[in-house]
PDB file of C-alpha atoms in Angstrom:
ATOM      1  CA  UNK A   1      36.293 -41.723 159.707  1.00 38.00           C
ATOM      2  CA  UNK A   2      35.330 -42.886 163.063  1.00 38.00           C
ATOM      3  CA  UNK A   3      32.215 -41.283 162.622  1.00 39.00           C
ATOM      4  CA  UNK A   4      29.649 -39.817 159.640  1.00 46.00           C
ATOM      5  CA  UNK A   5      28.735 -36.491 161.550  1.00 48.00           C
ATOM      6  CA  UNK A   6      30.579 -33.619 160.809  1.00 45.00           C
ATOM      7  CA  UNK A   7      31.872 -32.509 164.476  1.00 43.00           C
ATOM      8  CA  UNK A   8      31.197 -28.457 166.196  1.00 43.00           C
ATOM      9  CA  UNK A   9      34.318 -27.267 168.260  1.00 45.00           C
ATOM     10  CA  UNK A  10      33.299 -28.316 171.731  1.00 47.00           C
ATOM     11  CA  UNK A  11      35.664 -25.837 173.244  1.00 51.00           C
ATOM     12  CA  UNK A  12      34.313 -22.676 171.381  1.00 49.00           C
ATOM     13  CA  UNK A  13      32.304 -20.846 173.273  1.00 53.00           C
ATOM     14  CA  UNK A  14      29.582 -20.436 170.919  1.00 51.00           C
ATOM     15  CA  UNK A  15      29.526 -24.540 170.331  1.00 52.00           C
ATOM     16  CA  UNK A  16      25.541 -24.873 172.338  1.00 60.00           C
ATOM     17  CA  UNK A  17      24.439 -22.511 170.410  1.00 61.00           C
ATOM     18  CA  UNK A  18      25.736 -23.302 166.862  1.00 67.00           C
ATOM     19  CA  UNK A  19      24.330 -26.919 168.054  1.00 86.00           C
ATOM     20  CA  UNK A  20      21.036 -25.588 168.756  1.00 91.00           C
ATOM     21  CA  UNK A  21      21.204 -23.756 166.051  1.00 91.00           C
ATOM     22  CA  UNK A  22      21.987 -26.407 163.111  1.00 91.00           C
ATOM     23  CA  UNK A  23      20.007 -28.604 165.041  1.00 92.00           C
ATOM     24  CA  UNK A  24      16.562 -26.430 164.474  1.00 93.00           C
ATOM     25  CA  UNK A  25      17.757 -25.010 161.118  1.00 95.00           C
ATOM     26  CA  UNK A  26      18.045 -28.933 160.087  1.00 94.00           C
ATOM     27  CA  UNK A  27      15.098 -29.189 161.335  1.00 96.00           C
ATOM     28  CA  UNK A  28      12.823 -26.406 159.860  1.00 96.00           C
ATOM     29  CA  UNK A  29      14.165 -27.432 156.508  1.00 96.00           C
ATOM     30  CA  UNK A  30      13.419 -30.656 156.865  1.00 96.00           C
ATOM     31  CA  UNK A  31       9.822 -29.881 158.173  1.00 95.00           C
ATOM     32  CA  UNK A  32       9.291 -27.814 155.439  1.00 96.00           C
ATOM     33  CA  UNK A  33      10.790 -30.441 152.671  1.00 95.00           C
ATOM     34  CA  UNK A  34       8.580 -33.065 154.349  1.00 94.00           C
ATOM     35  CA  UNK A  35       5.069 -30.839 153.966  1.00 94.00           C
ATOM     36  CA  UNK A  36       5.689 -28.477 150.631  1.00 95.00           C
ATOM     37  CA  UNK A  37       8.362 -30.818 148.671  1.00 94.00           C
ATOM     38  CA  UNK A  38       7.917 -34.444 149.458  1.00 94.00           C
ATOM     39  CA  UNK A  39       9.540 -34.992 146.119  1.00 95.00           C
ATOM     40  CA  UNK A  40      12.353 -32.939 146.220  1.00 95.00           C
ATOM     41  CA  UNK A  41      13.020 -34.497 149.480  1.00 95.00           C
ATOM     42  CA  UNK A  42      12.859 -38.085 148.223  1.00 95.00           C
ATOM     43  CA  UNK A  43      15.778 -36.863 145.963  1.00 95.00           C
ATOM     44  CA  UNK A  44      17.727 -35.537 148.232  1.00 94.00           C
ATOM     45  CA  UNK A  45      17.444 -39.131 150.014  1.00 96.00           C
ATOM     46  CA  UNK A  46      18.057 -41.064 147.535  1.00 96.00           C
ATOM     47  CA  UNK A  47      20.977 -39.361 145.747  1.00 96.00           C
ATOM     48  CA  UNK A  48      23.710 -40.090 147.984  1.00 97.00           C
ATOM     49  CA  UNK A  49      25.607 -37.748 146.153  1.00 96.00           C
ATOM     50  CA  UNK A  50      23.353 -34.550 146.320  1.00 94.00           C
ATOM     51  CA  UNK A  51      25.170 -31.409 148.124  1.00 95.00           C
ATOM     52  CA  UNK A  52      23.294 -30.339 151.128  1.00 95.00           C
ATOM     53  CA  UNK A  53      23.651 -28.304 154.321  1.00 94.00           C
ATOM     54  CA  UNK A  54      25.148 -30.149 157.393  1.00 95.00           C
ATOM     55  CA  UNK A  55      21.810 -29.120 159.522  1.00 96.00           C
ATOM     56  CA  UNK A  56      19.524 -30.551 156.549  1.00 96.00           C
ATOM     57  CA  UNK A  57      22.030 -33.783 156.654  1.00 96.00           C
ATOM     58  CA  UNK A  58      21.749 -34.875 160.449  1.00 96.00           C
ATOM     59  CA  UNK A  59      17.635 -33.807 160.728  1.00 96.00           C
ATOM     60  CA  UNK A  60      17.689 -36.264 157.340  1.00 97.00           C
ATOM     61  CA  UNK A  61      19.626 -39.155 159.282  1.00 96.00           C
ATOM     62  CA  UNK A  62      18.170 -38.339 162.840  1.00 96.00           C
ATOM     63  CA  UNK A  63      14.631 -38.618 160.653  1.00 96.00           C
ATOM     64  CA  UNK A  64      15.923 -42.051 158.536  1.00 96.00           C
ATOM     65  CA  UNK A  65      17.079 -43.338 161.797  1.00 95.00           C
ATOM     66  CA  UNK A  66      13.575 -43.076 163.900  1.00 95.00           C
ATOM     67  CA  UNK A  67      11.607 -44.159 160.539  1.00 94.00           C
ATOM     68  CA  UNK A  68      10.264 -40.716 159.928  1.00 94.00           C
ATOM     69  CA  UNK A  69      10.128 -41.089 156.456  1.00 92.00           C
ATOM     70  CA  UNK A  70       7.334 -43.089 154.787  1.00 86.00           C
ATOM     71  CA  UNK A  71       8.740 -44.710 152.087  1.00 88.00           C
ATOM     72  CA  UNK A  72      11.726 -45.072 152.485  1.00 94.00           C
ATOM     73  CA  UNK A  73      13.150 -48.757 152.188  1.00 95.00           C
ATOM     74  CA  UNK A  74      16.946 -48.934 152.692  1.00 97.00           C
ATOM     75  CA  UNK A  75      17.052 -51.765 150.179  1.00 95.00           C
ATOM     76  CA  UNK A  76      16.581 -48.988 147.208  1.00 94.00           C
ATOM     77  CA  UNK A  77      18.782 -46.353 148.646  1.00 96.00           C
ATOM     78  CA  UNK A  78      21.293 -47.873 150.670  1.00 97.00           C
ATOM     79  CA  UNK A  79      21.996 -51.548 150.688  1.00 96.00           C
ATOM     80  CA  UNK A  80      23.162 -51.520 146.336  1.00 95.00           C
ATOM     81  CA  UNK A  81      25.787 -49.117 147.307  1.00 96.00           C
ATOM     82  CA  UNK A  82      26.849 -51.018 150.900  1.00 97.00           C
ATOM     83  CA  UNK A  83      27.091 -54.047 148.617  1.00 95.00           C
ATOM     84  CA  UNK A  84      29.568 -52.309 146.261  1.00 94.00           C
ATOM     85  CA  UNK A  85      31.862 -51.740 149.562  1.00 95.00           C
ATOM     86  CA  UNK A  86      31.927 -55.438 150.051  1.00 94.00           C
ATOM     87  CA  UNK A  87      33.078 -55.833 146.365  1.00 93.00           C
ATOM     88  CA  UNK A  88      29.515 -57.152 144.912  1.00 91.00           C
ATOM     89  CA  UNK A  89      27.941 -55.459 142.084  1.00 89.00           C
ATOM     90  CA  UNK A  90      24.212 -55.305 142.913  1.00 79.00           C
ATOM     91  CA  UNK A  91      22.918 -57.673 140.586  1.00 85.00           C
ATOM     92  CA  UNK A  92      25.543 -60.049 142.618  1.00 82.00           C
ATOM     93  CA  UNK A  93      22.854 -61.200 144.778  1.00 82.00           C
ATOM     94  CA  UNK A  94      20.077 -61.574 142.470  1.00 83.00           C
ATOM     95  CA  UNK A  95      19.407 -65.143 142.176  1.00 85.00           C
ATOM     96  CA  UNK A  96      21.153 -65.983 145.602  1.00 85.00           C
ATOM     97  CA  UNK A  97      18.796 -67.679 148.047  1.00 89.00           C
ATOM     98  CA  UNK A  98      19.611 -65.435 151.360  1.00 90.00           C
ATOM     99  CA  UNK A  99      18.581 -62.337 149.182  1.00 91.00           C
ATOM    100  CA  UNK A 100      15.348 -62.342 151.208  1.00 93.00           C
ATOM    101  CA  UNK A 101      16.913 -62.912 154.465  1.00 95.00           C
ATOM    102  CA  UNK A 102      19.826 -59.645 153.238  1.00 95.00           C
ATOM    103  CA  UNK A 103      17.183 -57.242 152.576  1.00 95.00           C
ATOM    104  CA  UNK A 104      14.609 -58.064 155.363  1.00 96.00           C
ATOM    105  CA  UNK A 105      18.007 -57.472 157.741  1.00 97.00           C
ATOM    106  CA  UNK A 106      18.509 -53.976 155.970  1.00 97.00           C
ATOM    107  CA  UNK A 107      15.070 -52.941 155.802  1.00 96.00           C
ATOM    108  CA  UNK A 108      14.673 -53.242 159.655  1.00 96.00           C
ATOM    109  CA  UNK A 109      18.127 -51.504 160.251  1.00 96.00           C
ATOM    110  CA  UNK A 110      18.056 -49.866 163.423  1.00 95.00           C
ATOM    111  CA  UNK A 111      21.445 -47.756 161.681  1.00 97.00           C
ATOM    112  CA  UNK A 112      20.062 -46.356 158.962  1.00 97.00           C
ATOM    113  CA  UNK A 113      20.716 -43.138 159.310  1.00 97.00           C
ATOM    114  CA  UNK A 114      24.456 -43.706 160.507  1.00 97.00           C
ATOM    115  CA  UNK A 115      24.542 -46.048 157.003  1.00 98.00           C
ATOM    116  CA  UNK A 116      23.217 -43.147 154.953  1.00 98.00           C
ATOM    117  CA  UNK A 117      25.511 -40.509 156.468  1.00 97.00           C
ATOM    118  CA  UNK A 118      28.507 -43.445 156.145  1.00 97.00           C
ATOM    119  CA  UNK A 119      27.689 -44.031 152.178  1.00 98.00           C
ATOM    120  CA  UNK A 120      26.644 -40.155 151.527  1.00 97.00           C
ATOM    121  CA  UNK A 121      31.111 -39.912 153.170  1.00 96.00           C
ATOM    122  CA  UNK A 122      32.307 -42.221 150.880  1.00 96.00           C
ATOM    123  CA  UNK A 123      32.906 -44.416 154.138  1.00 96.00           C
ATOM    124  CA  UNK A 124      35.419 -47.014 153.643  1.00 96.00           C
ATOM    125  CA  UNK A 125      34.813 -51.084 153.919  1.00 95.00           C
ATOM    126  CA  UNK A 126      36.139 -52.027 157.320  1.00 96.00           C
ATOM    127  CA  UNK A 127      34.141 -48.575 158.526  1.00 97.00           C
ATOM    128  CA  UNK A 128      30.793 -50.398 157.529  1.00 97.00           C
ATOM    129  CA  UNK A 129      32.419 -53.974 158.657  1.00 96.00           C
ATOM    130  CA  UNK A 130      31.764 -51.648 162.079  1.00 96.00           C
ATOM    131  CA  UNK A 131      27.785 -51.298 161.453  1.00 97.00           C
ATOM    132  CA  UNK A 132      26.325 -53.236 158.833  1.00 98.00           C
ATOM    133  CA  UNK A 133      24.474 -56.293 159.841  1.00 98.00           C
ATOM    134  CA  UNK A 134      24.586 -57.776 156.564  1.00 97.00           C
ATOM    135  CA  UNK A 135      28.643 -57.097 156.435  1.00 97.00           C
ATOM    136  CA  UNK A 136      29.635 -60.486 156.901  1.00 96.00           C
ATOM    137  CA  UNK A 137      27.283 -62.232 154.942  1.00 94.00           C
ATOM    138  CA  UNK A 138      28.360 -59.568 152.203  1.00 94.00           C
ATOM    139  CA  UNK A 139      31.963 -60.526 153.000  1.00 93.00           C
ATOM    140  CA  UNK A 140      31.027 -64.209 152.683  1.00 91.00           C
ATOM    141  CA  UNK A 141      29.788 -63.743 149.005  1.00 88.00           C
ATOM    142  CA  UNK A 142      32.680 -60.883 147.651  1.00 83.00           C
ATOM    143  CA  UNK A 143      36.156 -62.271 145.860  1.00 77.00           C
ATOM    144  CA  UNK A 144      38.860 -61.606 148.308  1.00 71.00           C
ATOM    145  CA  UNK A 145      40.059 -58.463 148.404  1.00 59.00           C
ATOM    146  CA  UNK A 146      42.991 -57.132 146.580  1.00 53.00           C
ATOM    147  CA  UNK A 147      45.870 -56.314 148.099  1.00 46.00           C
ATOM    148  CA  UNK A 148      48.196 -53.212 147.757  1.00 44.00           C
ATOM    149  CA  UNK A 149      51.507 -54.232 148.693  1.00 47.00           C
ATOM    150  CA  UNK A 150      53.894 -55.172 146.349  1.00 41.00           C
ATOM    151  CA  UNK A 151      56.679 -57.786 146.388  1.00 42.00           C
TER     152      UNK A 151
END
């Protein structure tokens, strides 16, 4: 998984205009989420988990990424889980003095949204070693991996 967005045949003819298409039907939703449902869309943010349409999922990480949604604090959502790739459990950090430092670095992210769409994949750990700015101090902290050869 090079990257978290799920890719439109370039070479189909139709591929603008299913673009344009998701891209304003992500949109709409999200619009509409954002004025008549502010809760059900803080639900479908957090829960990295939730099913959703691919057109609601890129206008939700396009949104995340400009800081569109007020509220939001990747620290809640994102950085527990992006810890558990790294081999910490969340409480890991707790008492650690650089906790301040870790969450002030996630909470001004400038990838958020490619972090949400990466943990809402199931991205692997050397696929957020490729983003996170908090990977290597992460890595500092974790036991060393395991490994899966045998012999």
């Amino acid at each position: 998984m090079t990257s978290p967005v799920h890719p439109i045949d370039p070479t189909s003819p139709s591929a603008g205009k299913e673009r344009i298409s998701d891209y304003l039907e992500g949109q709409r939703a999200l619009l509409e989420l954002k004025c008549c449902a502010p809760r059900a869309l803080s639900v479908l943010i957090h829960d990295l988990s939730r099913p959703m349409s691919r057109s609601l999922e890129q206008a939700l990480a396009r949104s995340l990424a400009a800081g569109e949604i007020p509220g939001f604090r990747p620290t809640d959502t994102l950085m527990p889980p992006m810890m558990e790739r790294f081999g910490l459990p969340p409480a890991a950090l707790a008492k650690d003095p650089a906790i301040h430092a870790l969450r002030t670095t996630c909470n001004t992210c400038a990838r958020v949204g490619t972090c949400w769409l990466a943990l809402r994949h199931g991205a692997s750990r050397e696929e957020c070693r490729g983003f996170c700015p908090n990977a290597e101090a992460f890595e500092r902290r974790s036991p060393p991996a395991v490994s899966d050869e045998s012999g």
